[in-house]
Amino acid sequence: MSSDRSASSEQKLSASFAGFGRAVSEEDRLRWREAMSRRAQEAFARGQAALQTGNTSLGLFWLERAERMSRHNPNLKWSVGLACLSAGRISDCLVRMEDLRQDFGLREAAFLEAICLVRLERMEEAIHRMQAALSRFHATPQTHSLARQIAAAAGRPGWMTASNTDTVFIEVSRPFRLFLDGQERIEGNEGGTYDLPEGWRSARSLEVRVGRRHVLGSPLDIAVLTRCESFVEATSDGLRGWIWAPAEPEYSPRVTLWDGSSFRAETFAEDVDSDIPLARTKVFHIPTSNVPESDTGPLALRDENGRLLTGAPVDPLVGRLAARRRGGLPARLRPVKVRPWKSRPCCPRVSPGCAVVIPVYADLRRTMACLRTVLGTCPADVSVIVVDDATPEPRLAQALDELAAEGRIVLIRHFQNQGFPISANDGMRAAEGRDVLLLNSDTLVPAGWVERMRARLAFTDVGTVTPFSNDATILSYPAVDRPNPVPSLADMRALDRLCQETFKATGKTSCDGPDLPTAHGFCMAISADCLAEIGLFREDLFGQGYGEENDFCLRASAGGFRHIPAPELFVAHIGSVSFGTARKSLGARNLKILNALHPGYDLLVKRFIDADPLHAMRRSLDITRLIRVAEGRAAILMVQHDAGGGVGRVVRERSKVFEAEGGFALALRPHEQGCCLEDALDDKRFPNLTFRLPEELPCLLDVLRAVRVQSVEWHHLIGHAPCVRTLHERLGVPYDVFIHDHVWFCPRISLCDGEGRYCGEPDITGCEQCVTRWGSYLGEEISVSDLVARSGQELSDARRLMAPSEDTVRRIRRHFPSVIIEVVALENDATLRKSIRTGHHAAYGQPLRVCVVGGISRWKGYDVLLALATEIQKHRLPIELSLVGHTHDDDALMSLGVRVTGEYREDEVEALIRQQQPDVGLIPSIAPETWCYALGHVWRSGLEAVCFDLGAQGERVARSGTGLAVPLGIPPFQLAMILIRRWGTFQ
């Protein structure tokens, strides 16, 4: 329960918690990320090594440890899934394969999913999944027996799989017919491999039927099977890139060059940075000697489906620009440094008219949803120009044709895919001198969006306007630093109304607001004056997109035009669905081009992000939403530190109870500049409610009054600004205190000295000597006597005092004898004890398995655990130690044979304990805990517990009548012998 943090070495400290006045630097964050990555990589390497030697159990342990350290790494998820399959943990493998198939469309995961379902005897699901897999992916020979088995179970007349090698393999025992788009093309009497008809790639569907019945895998989606993902860029030595077919990774796709020649990419890449697991990209290099010498402009490279490679058309000279070799570059590639440019005069302007331009490529459902909102909201005098960039979806092309025939859109159609910049330019040319509202086809717009965008364009100095969105980088809302959920149409409209109402309440006008470094191309208004003077997007640099609008805006800034937000407008944006594997590569390439062409661009954006001039508007939106959510309910404010752990869990659980009774729970956390106000049960719901203290204290108080905070509950004040201690007084409400640790009289919080020993709770003079020698964790200059005096007053003034255990009450009252403290247990021990297996012993001939649970700092017993492991190894005692959790130095423990799982989520701890197959649990804390959730986990897992006879842990174990509470300071060898005698092999 205490909030003490582990440290690799004890020092004289002034603070150990993030909070007011203590910023965590980017360097610190980077070091932490690098350390976690290094530990995950080491665990992965150990796991792979163990698997190679045939030790599946040990290999899986290490791989799962790596997975927990890097939870969002799909490659780790794949490796752990395979190891689970080998270890017979089929359900665990299935969960991971389902995730990989859903998130990445991974072929291998799709077939392994079917294998898992067969082994689990869930045949109906296996049939469904195998049909889906065969209809999208090429099946390798290793999967043929599985396909045969499932086809038989499904009662199908056979099965099929097609290949990009222009062949189809069919396994049937009776005559069959093959159809392309409903037209019969092949008839056969028996199974085997057949050549597909010429031009089959341009068809949509391939079917194989026996009589009227489809074989398993039919109909096949040809577009999915033949889809290539690719990337190309100009480098100092020519053109480099990669290409692969996700539905058939072993296939070597053909690349067609600008002159009609072609080649196959044969070599697998080793260093392509991809979000897609198992991406088997094949690299190619076209040397400078094979590229036109003259300045011919961008070159087209296409895959064998006729689609431009991602990044193409590509200008070979850009390689020299990006490599900073600028000598002899043409004028169009000469860098222009970013600097403060002189703005134009701000005068009213008369619009020459307006047109909406929407480039379209694929995704019928999203595109038509976008067009419905646009056509339902555009004024009659505003044209909607749609540019069909050679969509591969016939139904989408047909829908666009119908809208054009009805006169609802102006349709421009490309017969070869050209990419976003060219498509946008074609649309803007068709606008013929009018203002342009450029819109992505994966957006949803609200009523009045055109009018509000145009109102922002009504000044001579404005070049572009961008609204708020769920996915618009610096213009994102609610959060700017993490992905936001994509809103539904109804949610988008509600958010738009919120933006309108909140902006109106500010009293600002459409000519007010900060300048943006650049617009965002998902939805940007561009004035006709700006387009006429600056020109269109660069078609020679940015391929399919990413960065073309940034380059345009930087050129416009140099011409004196401003780029402004429209915070009174919200447009929904799906975002980041294009480019597949190439997304990272294309983004990195184009960012490199931007910085080479506009030196200082990154710094310009960083300064804007650091200043965050839109924070006030986002916070106003959050405040309005917060007030609406809280309306009609009494609110309570939970003040907590920023370290999570047991304190965070208590806050969540008490908040659930309060909300179940009809209230609304808010949490207040410390921030380096002040504090963050949150929904206590959803800390991501209102990400902008940060307040600088003490300057913005009046604003914070206004918000708390508006949501009708009726009481404040202190859980932890460490890390908070001093004024937080008096919030209740300013609000005129009572406050309660939940005592989580001994911070009220111990500046080191845990009652431990710097050598990891329980201090025995000396008098104030002894405490002063300890703090003088070892330092304080409070983060404030206050003597022990002043701390005790302040705490005595604060505890006495509280309406209600609560503590988790009687031991905690006794210790607090020893220092503050006049206070009355109510014991509020955090778990129902009577219920927990029902799970305990008493009389259990290690299996005959097996070592005693002892399990420790939690994040083990020094006061949580790290030194005890290390010493015990040393004795076990030294004397070869029949004990195996495991730690379901982590420490500040896992390696030291693991070098002594302790299995350390690494950090865990609350919902997985008991499963992890069971995986260790333990015989008994050990709570090694050497300081008096106020509760100890780890003990609850041990009991829930059916284990008796051993702990030291102090604190809540000793109190609870003694009351349970199970386990042992041993004297603090018992030698580790003696502790080991007690464990062996009590729980070892029953003789």
JSON list of C-alpha atoms in Angstrom, two decimals, residues 256-258 260 300-309 312-313 360-361 387-392 412-420 422-423 426 544:
[
{"chain": "A", "resi": 256, "resn": "THR", "atom": "CA", "xyz": [7.87, -2.22, -63.95]},
{"chain": "A", "resi": 257, "resn": "LEU", "atom": "CA", "xyz": [10.04, 0.84, -64.61]},
{"chain": "A", "resi": 258, "resn": "TRP", "atom": "CA", "xyz": [9.32, 4.14, -66.33]},
{"chain": "A", "resi": 260, "resn": "GLY", "atom": "CA", "xyz": [8.57, -0.34, -69.69]},
{"chain": "A", "resi": 300, "resn": "ALA", "atom": "CA", "xyz": [7.06, 6.10, -62.37]},
{"chain": "A", "resi": 301, "resn": "LEU", "atom": "CA", "xyz": [7.62, 2.63, -60.92]},
{"chain": "A", "resi": 302, "resn": "ARG", "atom": "CA", "xyz": [4.66, 0.25, -60.77]},
{"chain": "A", "resi": 303, "resn": "ASP", "atom": "CA", "xyz": [3.85, -3.16, -59.37]},
{"chain": "A", "resi": 304, "resn": "GLU", "atom": "CA", "xyz": [2.51, -5.95, -61.57]},
{"chain": "A", "resi": 305, "resn": "ASN", "atom": "CA", "xyz": [-1.05, -4.78, -60.93]},
{"chain": "A", "resi": 306, "resn": "GLY", "atom": "CA", "xyz": [-0.22, -1.45, -62.56]},
{"chain": "A", "resi": 307, "resn": "ARG", "atom": "CA", "xyz": [-0.28, 0.51, -59.32]},
{"chain": "A", "resi": 308, "resn": "LEU", "atom": "CA", "xyz": [2.44, 3.03, -58.48]},
{"chain": "A", "resi": 309, "resn": "LEU", "atom": "CA", "xyz": [4.88, 1.89, -55.86]},
{"chain": "A", "resi": 312, "resn": "ALA", "atom": "CA", "xyz": [6.48, 6.97, -56.75]},
{"chain": "A", "resi": 313, "resn": "PRO", "atom": "CA", "xyz": [6.70, 8.84, -58.97]},
{"chain": "A", "resi": 360, "resn": "VAL", "atom": "CA", "xyz": [-10.91, 9.16, -53.80]},
{"chain": "A", "resi": 361, "resn": "TYR", "atom": "CA", "xyz": [-9.19, 5.81, -54.17]},
{"chain": "A", "resi": 387, "resn": "VAL", "atom": "CA", "xyz": [-11.20, 12.88, -58.24]},
{"chain": "A", "resi": 388, "resn": "ASP", "atom": "CA", "xyz": [-11.34, 9.10, -58.75]},
{"chain": "A", "resi": 389, "resn": "ASP", "atom": "CA", "xyz": [-7.70, 8.01, -58.62]},
{"chain": "A", "resi": 390, "resn": "ALA", "atom": "CA", "xyz": [-8.30, 4.79, -60.59]},
{"chain": "A", "resi": 391, "resn": "THR", "atom": "CA", "xyz": [-10.23, 3.02, -57.85]},
{"chain": "A", "resi": 392, "resn": "PRO", "atom": "CA", "xyz": [-9.90, -0.78, -57.97]},
{"chain": "A", "resi": 412, "resn": "ILE", "atom": "CA", "xyz": [-12.60, 13.55, -62.65]},
{"chain": "A", "resi": 413, "resn": "ARG", "atom": "CA", "xyz": [-11.31, 10.03, -63.29]},
{"chain": "A", "resi": 414, "resn": "HIS", "atom": "CA", "xyz": [-7.75, 8.76, -63.57]},
{"chain": "A", "resi": 415, "resn": "PHE", "atom": "CA", "xyz": [-7.22, 5.57, -65.53]},
{"chain": "A", "resi": 416, "resn": "GLN", "atom": "CA", "xyz": [-3.99, 4.86, -63.67]},
{"chain": "A", "resi": 417, "resn": "ASN", "atom": "CA", "xyz": [-3.35, 5.46, -60.01]},
{"chain": "A", "resi": 418, "resn": "GLN", "atom": "CA", "xyz": [-1.50, 8.78, -59.60]},
{"chain": "A", "resi": 419, "resn": "GLY", "atom": "CA", "xyz": [-1.38, 9.37, -55.84]},
{"chain": "A", "resi": 420, "resn": "PHE", "atom": "CA", "xyz": [-2.90, 12.01, -53.56]},
{"chain": "A", "resi": 422, "resn": "ILE", "atom": "CA", "xyz": [-1.68, 14.76, -58.26]},
{"chain": "A", "resi": 423, "resn": "SER", "atom": "CA", "xyz": [-5.32, 13.95, -57.53]},
{"chain": "A", "resi": 426, "resn": "ASP", "atom": "CA", "xyz": [-6.37, 17.97, -60.59]},
{"chain": "A", "resi": 544, "resn": "GLN", "atom": "CA", "xyz": [1.20, 9.26, -52.73]}
]
